[in-house]
Short mmCIF file of C-alpha atoms in Angstrom, two decimals:
data_model
loop_
_atom_site.label_atom_id
_atom_site.label_comp_id
_atom_site.label_asym_id
_atom_site.label_seq_id
_atom_site.Cartn_x
_atom_site.Cartn_y
_atom_site.Cartn_z
CA MET A 1 -5.31 14.54 48.40
CA ARG A 2 -4.37 15.42 44.38
CA ILE A 3 -2.93 13.59 41.49
CA ARG A 4 -1.54 15.10 38.86
CA LEU A 5 -3.16 13.35 35.11
CA VAL A 6 -1.53 13.46 32.14
CA THR A 7 -3.85 14.07 28.98
CA ASN A 8 -3.73 16.92 26.38
CA ASN A 9 -8.01 15.90 26.21
CA PRO A 10 -10.19 17.89 28.63
CA HIS A 11 -13.27 15.44 28.71
CA LYS A 12 -10.34 13.42 29.90
CA LEU A 13 -9.78 15.20 32.70
CA ALA A 14 -13.16 16.51 33.64
CA GLU A 15 -14.68 13.07 33.55
CA VAL A 16 -11.50 11.90 35.47
CA SER A 17 -12.41 14.73 38.05
CA GLN A 18 -15.89 13.90 38.21
CA ILE A 19 -15.41 10.58 38.80
CA LEU A 20 -12.44 11.13 42.14
CA ALA A 21 -14.39 13.86 43.47
CA PRO A 22 -16.79 11.16 46.37
CA TYR A 23 -13.41 9.60 47.11
CA GLY A 24 -12.42 13.48 47.86
CA ILE A 25 -9.87 13.44 45.30
CA GLU A 26 -8.51 16.17 43.38
CA VAL A 27 -7.58 16.71 39.62
CA GLU A 28 -4.48 18.22 38.35
CA ARG A 29 -3.48 18.50 34.92
CA LEU A 30 0.20 17.46 33.86
CA GLY A 31 0.69 18.55 30.38
CA ALA A 32 4.23 16.71 29.83
CA GLU A 33 5.00 15.10 26.63
CA LYS A 34 3.89 11.30 26.53
CA VAL A 35 6.04 8.53 24.71
CA GLU A 36 4.26 4.96 23.71
CA VAL A 37 5.98 1.27 23.15
CA GLN A 38 4.01 0.23 19.57
CA HIS A 39 1.43 -1.97 21.54
CA ASP A 40 -1.94 -2.84 21.32
CA ASP A 41 -2.78 -3.39 24.76
CA VAL A 42 -3.17 0.25 26.96
CA ALA A 43 -2.08 -1.02 30.25
CA GLU A 44 1.06 -1.81 27.89
CA ILE A 45 1.49 1.71 26.40
CA ALA A 46 0.26 2.69 30.26
CA LYS A 47 2.58 1.48 32.18
CA LYS A 48 5.27 2.69 29.73
CA ALA A 49 4.54 6.16 29.89
CA ALA A 50 4.28 6.36 33.63
CA GLU A 51 7.64 4.15 34.36
CA ASN A 52 9.08 7.13 32.08
CA LEU A 53 6.84 10.34 33.41
CA CYS A 54 7.91 8.55 37.19
CA VAL A 55 11.37 9.81 36.79
CA ARG A 56 10.80 13.12 36.36
CA TYR A 57 7.94 14.18 36.63
CA GLY A 58 7.14 11.88 40.95
CA ASP A 59 4.72 11.09 42.53
CA TYR A 60 1.05 11.22 42.02
CA VAL A 61 1.65 11.63 38.46
CA VAL A 62 -1.26 9.81 36.48
CA VAL A 63 -1.27 8.05 33.13
CA GLU A 64 -4.44 7.60 30.65
CA ASP A 65 -4.62 5.45 28.13
CA THR A 66 -8.58 4.16 26.27
CA GLY A 67 -8.60 1.88 23.81
CA LEU A 68 -11.78 0.98 21.69
CA TYR A 69 -11.18 -2.83 20.57
CA ILE A 70 -14.22 -3.58 17.91
CA GLU A 71 -14.30 -7.05 17.60
CA ALA A 72 -15.55 -7.50 13.40
CA LEU A 73 -12.50 -4.40 12.93
CA GLY A 74 -9.76 -7.04 14.23
CA GLY A 75 -10.08 -4.54 16.92
CA PHE A 76 -9.51 -1.78 15.53
CA PRO A 77 -9.23 0.86 16.58
CA GLY A 78 -7.89 0.35 19.48
CA PRO A 79 -5.43 2.01 21.97
CA TYR A 80 -5.66 4.62 18.04
CA ALA A 81 -9.42 5.11 19.09
CA GLU A 82 -8.65 9.09 19.68
CA TYR A 83 -6.35 9.62 16.11
CA VAL A 84 -8.91 7.58 14.36
CA TYR A 85 -11.64 9.57 15.49
CA ARG A 86 -10.01 13.05 14.62
CA THR A 87 -9.67 11.71 11.30
CA ILE A 88 -11.71 9.42 10.02
CA GLY A 89 -14.37 9.22 12.76
CA LEU A 90 -17.72 8.14 13.92
CA SER A 91 -18.83 8.58 10.38
CA GLY A 92 -15.58 6.09 9.32
CA VAL A 93 -16.00 3.53 12.23
CA LEU A 94 -19.59 3.15 11.25
CA LYS A 95 -18.85 2.76 7.16
CA LEU A 96 -16.45 0.78 8.13
CA LEU A 97 -19.06 -1.99 10.01
CA GLU A 98 -22.10 -1.38 7.02
CA GLY A 99 -22.83 -4.62 6.39
CA VAL A 100 -21.30 -6.30 9.47
CA ALA A 101 -23.73 -8.37 11.67
CA ASN A 102 -21.14 -8.52 15.00
CA ARG A 103 -22.21 -5.82 16.37
CA ARG A 104 -19.55 -6.09 19.19
CA ALA A 105 -17.31 -3.30 20.51
CA VAL A 106 -15.07 -3.80 24.62
CA PHE A 107 -14.21 -0.16 26.26
CA ARG A 108 -10.51 -0.77 28.58
CA CYS A 109 -8.77 1.65 30.36
CA ALA A 110 -5.54 1.49 31.90
CA ALA A 111 -5.00 3.94 34.66
CA ALA A 112 -0.97 4.20 35.58
CA LEU A 113 0.19 5.68 38.91
CA CYS A 114 3.64 6.93 40.02
CA LEU A 115 4.55 5.99 43.80
CA GLY A 116 7.31 5.28 45.94
CA GLY A 117 9.43 4.48 42.43
CA ARG A 118 6.66 1.93 41.82
CA VAL A 119 4.14 1.97 38.89
CA GLU A 120 0.67 0.78 39.35
CA VAL A 121 -2.12 0.20 37.12
CA PHE A 122 -5.94 -0.03 37.28
CA LEU A 123 -7.24 -1.18 34.66
CA GLY A 124 -11.50 -0.78 33.18
CA GLU A 125 -13.55 -2.48 30.76
CA VAL A 126 -17.06 -2.37 29.15
CA ARG A 127 -18.39 -4.77 26.99
CA GLY A 128 -20.78 -3.90 24.82
CA THR A 129 -22.23 -3.32 20.94
CA ILE A 130 -21.72 -0.37 18.10
CA ALA A 131 -25.03 1.17 17.35
CA GLN A 132 -25.91 1.45 13.60
CA VAL A 133 -26.70 5.43 14.09
CA PRO A 134 -25.27 7.87 16.54
CA ARG A 135 -27.42 8.90 19.48
CA GLY A 136 -27.37 11.09 22.25
CA ILE A 137 -25.70 14.05 23.55
CA GLY A 138 -23.20 13.57 26.05
CA GLY A 139 -19.86 12.98 26.77
CA PHE A 140 -17.30 12.74 24.05
CA GLY A 141 -15.90 10.64 21.24
CA TYR A 142 -18.05 7.54 20.49
CA ASP A 143 -19.83 7.58 23.04
CA PRO A 144 -22.73 8.52 20.56
CA ILE A 145 -21.61 5.09 19.02
CA PHE A 146 -20.88 2.56 22.46
CA VAL A 147 -24.04 0.78 24.15
CA PRO A 148 -22.62 -0.92 27.40
CA GLU A 149 -24.38 -4.77 27.25
CA GLY A 150 -27.88 -5.29 29.26
CA LEU A 151 -28.36 -1.09 28.81
CA GLY A 152 -29.91 -0.06 25.77
CA ARG A 153 -28.58 3.21 25.01
CA THR A 154 -25.04 4.63 24.42
CA TYR A 155 -23.30 6.40 26.52
CA ALA A 156 -24.09 9.25 24.96
CA GLU A 157 -28.15 9.14 26.06
CA LEU A 158 -26.67 7.83 29.15
CA GLY A 159 -25.66 10.55 29.77
CA ASP A 160 -22.50 12.11 31.83
CA ASP A 161 -23.73 11.02 36.08
CA VAL A 162 -24.43 7.47 34.89
CA LYS A 163 -21.61 6.90 32.54
CA ASN A 164 -19.60 8.76 34.80
CA LYS A 165 -20.61 5.64 37.28
CA ILE A 166 -20.06 2.95 35.18
CA SER A 167 -17.84 3.42 32.52
CA HIS A 168 -14.72 1.56 31.60
CA ARG A 169 -13.13 4.97 32.98
CA ALA A 170 -15.00 4.77 36.09
CA GLN A 171 -14.11 1.40 36.90
CA ALA A 172 -10.30 1.61 36.51
CA PHE A 173 -10.18 5.01 38.39
CA SER A 174 -12.33 3.97 41.11
CA LYS A 175 -10.02 0.87 42.09
CA LEU A 176 -7.44 3.75 42.21
CA ALA A 177 -9.02 6.23 44.48
CA THR A 178 -9.43 2.48 46.14
CA TRP A 179 -6.70 1.66 46.21
CA LEU A 180 -5.45 5.16 47.32
CA THR A 181 -7.63 5.41 49.37
CA THR A 182 -6.73 2.67 51.55
CA THR A 183 -2.90 0.31 50.93
CA ALA A 184 -1.98 3.45 50.06
CA SER A 185 -2.24 5.71 52.81
CA LYS A 186 -1.53 2.59 55.01
CA ARG A 187 1.59 2.27 54.05
CA ALA A 188 2.22 5.78 54.20
CA MET B 1 29.74 0.75 7.14
CA ARG B 2 27.20 -0.12 8.37
CA ILE B 3 23.76 1.27 10.23
CA ARG B 4 21.59 -0.44 12.75
CA LEU B 5 17.82 -0.56 11.51
CA VAL B 6 15.78 -0.24 14.65
CA THR B 7 12.81 -2.04 13.19
CA ASN B 8 10.42 -5.14 13.55
CA ASN B 9 9.36 -5.05 10.05
CA PRO B 10 11.71 -7.70 7.73
CA HIS B 11 10.16 -6.19 4.82
CA LYS B 12 11.29 -2.80 5.27
CA LEU B 13 14.28 -4.29 5.99
CA ALA B 14 15.40 -5.60 3.56
CA GLU B 15 13.91 -2.49 1.53
CA VAL B 16 16.96 -0.20 3.10
CA SER B 17 18.94 -3.02 2.10
CA GLN B 18 18.22 -3.45 -1.11
CA ILE B 19 18.62 0.30 -1.29
CA LEU B 20 21.85 1.31 1.00
CA ALA B 21 23.71 -1.17 -0.83
CA PRO B 22 25.43 0.85 -4.23
CA TYR B 23 26.38 2.85 -1.17
CA GLY B 24 27.98 0.27 0.19
CA ILE B 25 26.57 1.02 4.02
CA GLU B 26 24.95 -2.19 5.30
CA VAL B 27 22.46 -3.40 7.03
CA GLU B 28 21.69 -4.76 10.34
CA ARG B 29 18.60 -5.02 12.45
CA LEU B 30 18.89 -3.53 15.77
CA GLY B 31 15.96 -5.17 18.49
CA ALA B 32 15.29 -2.16 20.35
CA GLU B 33 12.25 -0.80 22.40
CA LYS B 34 10.73 2.14 20.47
CA VAL B 35 8.75 4.79 22.02
CA GLU B 36 6.87 7.08 20.41
CA VAL B 37 5.41 10.47 20.70
CA GLN B 38 2.00 11.17 20.05
CA HIS B 39 2.61 12.98 16.35
CA ASP B 40 1.41 13.26 13.21
CA ASP B 41 4.44 13.75 11.04
CA VAL B 42 6.53 10.82 10.42
CA ALA B 43 10.07 13.06 11.53
CA GLU B 44 8.94 14.09 14.46
CA ILE B 45 8.02 10.69 15.42
CA ALA B 46 11.44 9.41 14.20
CA LYS B 47 13.29 12.09 15.44
CA LYS B 48 12.16 11.64 18.62
CA ALA B 49 12.39 8.22 18.83
CA ALA B 50 16.06 7.99 17.50
CA GLU B 51 17.04 10.91 20.85
CA ASN B 52 16.04 8.01 22.85
CA LEU B 53 18.13 4.94 21.15
CA CYS B 54 20.92 7.32 20.30
CA VAL B 55 21.86 7.87 24.47
CA ARG B 56 21.48 4.24 24.49
CA TYR B 57 22.74 2.26 21.29
CA GLY B 58 24.61 4.78 19.82
CA ASP B 59 26.28 6.37 16.57
CA TYR B 60 24.50 4.82 13.08
CA VAL B 61 21.29 3.55 15.22
CA VAL B 62 18.10 4.91 12.64
CA VAL B 63 15.05 4.65 12.66
CA GLU B 64 12.51 5.09 10.82
CA ASP B 65 8.58 5.54 10.33
CA THR B 66 6.52 5.90 7.49
CA GLY B 67 3.33 7.17 7.01
CA LEU B 68 0.84 6.82 4.57
CA TYR B 69 -2.30 9.79 4.57
CA ILE B 70 -5.16 9.71 2.27
CA GLU B 71 -6.57 13.50 1.47
CA ALA B 72 -10.20 12.33 1.79
CA LEU B 73 -10.10 10.72 5.22
CA GLY B 74 -8.31 13.38 6.82
CA GLY B 75 -4.64 12.22 6.46
CA PHE B 76 -5.54 8.68 7.69
CA PRO B 77 -4.48 6.31 8.66
CA GLY B 78 -0.91 8.59 8.64
CA PRO B 79 1.80 7.14 11.37
CA TYR B 80 -0.69 4.88 11.93
CA ALA B 81 -0.97 2.23 8.78
CA GLU B 82 1.19 0.07 9.95
CA TYR B 83 -1.66 -0.71 13.02
CA VAL B 84 -4.04 -0.43 10.38
CA TYR B 85 -2.74 -2.83 7.94
CA ARG B 86 -2.88 -5.41 10.73
CA THR B 87 -6.91 -4.81 11.72
CA ILE B 88 -8.73 -3.89 9.00
CA GLY B 89 -5.90 -4.34 6.30
CA LEU B 90 -6.75 -2.90 2.54
CA SER B 91 -10.17 -3.65 2.71
CA GLY B 92 -10.80 -1.75 5.30
CA VAL B 93 -9.51 0.89 3.32
CA LEU B 94 -11.11 0.63 0.28
CA LYS B 95 -14.18 0.57 1.79
CA LEU B 96 -13.75 4.20 3.96
CA LEU B 97 -13.07 5.32 -0.10
CA GLU B 98 -15.79 3.75 -1.98
CA GLY B 99 -18.18 6.67 -3.28
CA VAL B 100 -15.11 8.67 -2.85
CA ALA B 101 -13.41 10.89 -5.64
CA ASN B 102 -11.36 11.78 -4.54
CA ARG B 103 -7.90 9.26 -3.99
CA ARG B 104 -5.09 11.31 -3.15
CA ALA B 105 -2.90 10.08 -0.88
CA VAL B 106 0.73 11.08 0.31
CA PHE B 107 3.43 8.10 1.47
CA ARG B 108 5.91 9.91 3.96
CA CYS B 109 9.48 8.75 4.67
CA ALA B 110 11.24 10.13 7.96
CA ALA B 111 15.26 7.84 8.88
CA ALA B 112 16.80 9.64 11.66
CA LEU B 113 20.37 8.95 12.18
CA CYS B 114 22.93 9.28 16.05
CA LEU B 115 26.01 10.38 14.51
CA GLY B 116 27.97 11.39 17.48
CA GLY B 117 25.40 13.03 19.80
CA ARG B 118 23.21 14.55 17.45
CA VAL B 119 20.42 12.93 15.52
CA GLU B 120 19.80 14.27 11.63
CA VAL B 121 16.56 13.95 9.95
CA PHE B 122 15.92 12.38 6.58
CA LEU B 123 12.65 12.92 4.61
CA GLY B 124 11.41 10.55 1.76
CA GLU B 125 7.51 12.00 -0.25
CA VAL B 126 6.25 10.37 -3.03
CA ARG B 127 2.16 11.77 -3.97
CA GLY B 128 -0.25 9.24 -5.99
CA THR B 129 -3.48 7.96 -5.75
CA ILE B 130 -5.20 4.90 -3.92
CA ALA B 131 -6.15 2.44 -6.92
CA GLN B 132 -9.89 1.08 -7.13
CA VAL B 133 -8.98 -2.23 -6.07
CA PRO B 134 -5.08 -4.48 -5.03
CA ARG B 135 -2.93 -4.34 -8.09
CA GLY B 136 0.26 -6.60 -8.50
CA ILE B 137 2.04 -8.78 -5.88
CA GLY B 138 5.59 -6.76 -5.44
CA GLY B 139 6.23 -5.24 -2.11
CA PHE B 140 4.43 -4.82 0.89
CA GLY B 141 2.07 -3.35 3.09
CA TYR B 142 0.42 -0.99 0.64
CA ASP B 143 2.03 -1.02 -2.12
CA PRO B 144 -1.16 -3.13 -4.54
CA ILE B 145 -3.08 -0.22 -4.09
CA PHE B 146 -1.03 2.99 -3.67
CA VAL B 147 0.26 4.42 -7.66
CA PRO B 148 2.57 6.45 -7.68
CA GLU B 149 1.74 10.00 -9.98
CA GLY B 150 2.48 9.48 -13.41
CA LEU B 151 3.59 6.35 -13.40
CA GLY B 152 -0.35 4.30 -13.36
CA ARG B 153 0.98 1.23 -11.92
CA THR B 154 0.84 0.00 -8.21
CA TYR B 155 4.55 -0.15 -6.32
CA ALA B 156 2.86 -3.92 -6.04
CA GLU B 157 2.95 -3.82 -10.38
CA LEU B 158 6.66 -1.39 -10.78
CA GLY B 159 8.04 -4.22 -8.56
CA ASP B 160 10.51 -4.49 -6.07
CA ASP B 161 13.63 -3.41 -8.66
CA VAL B 162 11.55 0.21 -9.73
CA LYS B 163 10.05 0.83 -6.19
CA ASN B 164 13.09 1.09 -4.24
CA LYS B 165 15.41 3.81 -6.53
CA ILE B 166 11.20 6.19 -6.63
CA SER B 167 9.58 4.96 -3.30
CA HIS B 168 9.50 7.37 -0.06
CA ARG B 169 11.57 5.40 1.37
CA ALA B 170 14.26 5.57 -1.15
CA GLN B 171 14.39 9.00 -0.88
CA ALA B 172 14.46 9.44 2.68
CA PHE B 173 17.33 6.38 2.79
CA SER B 174 19.67 7.76 -0.70
CA LYS B 175 19.96 11.57 0.77
CA LEU B 176 20.96 9.55 4.21
CA ALA B 177 23.81 7.48 3.26
CA THR B 178 24.95 10.82 0.63
CA TRP B 179 24.79 12.79 3.71
CA LEU B 180 26.73 9.79 5.13
CA THR B 181 29.53 8.82 2.45
CA THR B 182 30.50 12.62 1.97
CA THR B 183 29.41 15.35 4.68
CA ALA B 184 29.50 12.78 7.93
CA SER B 185 33.09 11.62 6.26
CA LYS B 186 34.25 14.07 6.13
CA ARG B 187 34.01 15.17 9.18
CA ALA B 188 35.32 12.15 10.89
#
């Protein structure tokens, strides 16, 4: 089985490939233009973007959207995490949290799959905190400053093998894989 | 003549109405769902969003997109200025600029108009600096911290009457109005 992931981020492509490999699902990149509704909820963004692309590209297209919601910053950077990373970077986010005691944050991932003219959305969520300084060399993006609850180490310190079993993205895509290999194959 | 402005922002609706009144153009709000491409350039965002809406809503629909580009922050908040205002607010933006000598910023506005199955895009741009602290009570959003070049006062201090003659939005919509009342009417 093969899905077509709409993304321009090579890190996400690699992660999703690693997450889906144990399910025997291959991942191909689809370089389609994603249009997005303005919404704070990644599920809504992924769903609407998929609905738009399903019509043109058909079955097994998957749109992924991820947000990092920092409680003390009113949910910032939320669904605009990639843009914020690219402009003010981790140092900017850490500067915004200088002197802020509440470091709580949530990583949310939504994977929206086109199948049979419908869109199915799968969610993953990991609660955690924002570290005082970047730590670790694994992963990408916010991984050096995100500490999943109870683990005491950042995603970047945990490394790809561990991260890709427990992360927000791992949860969303594992649900998608389970659904594809059970429910969907029964319907076929 | 009447345009239909796609916006959920009452301040923008009021400003555009004031800017277009001298041209005899009325402004009505169109509550359509705007889908956006991810792009740093407001012209590209407005154009693509308009193309999408022209098909459904027809002539005289106008999509507006505005960005505030702060040089020292890599262009942040750019086209996500509204979201950033709603989450970290002016205090967050000022915190990011603490200790930063380069306060240069540019306000860019794009107005994309549907007419005769085409989209025409009009641009406005104002260079300036980010103030050390918010000043003035006029306007909305970033107006209390944006000082247009050479004026020494923030948009909020200048007040709506002055702002709506010189602002990024005033420039874009004045061009649109001139085009509508000359070129377009000659073609009709």
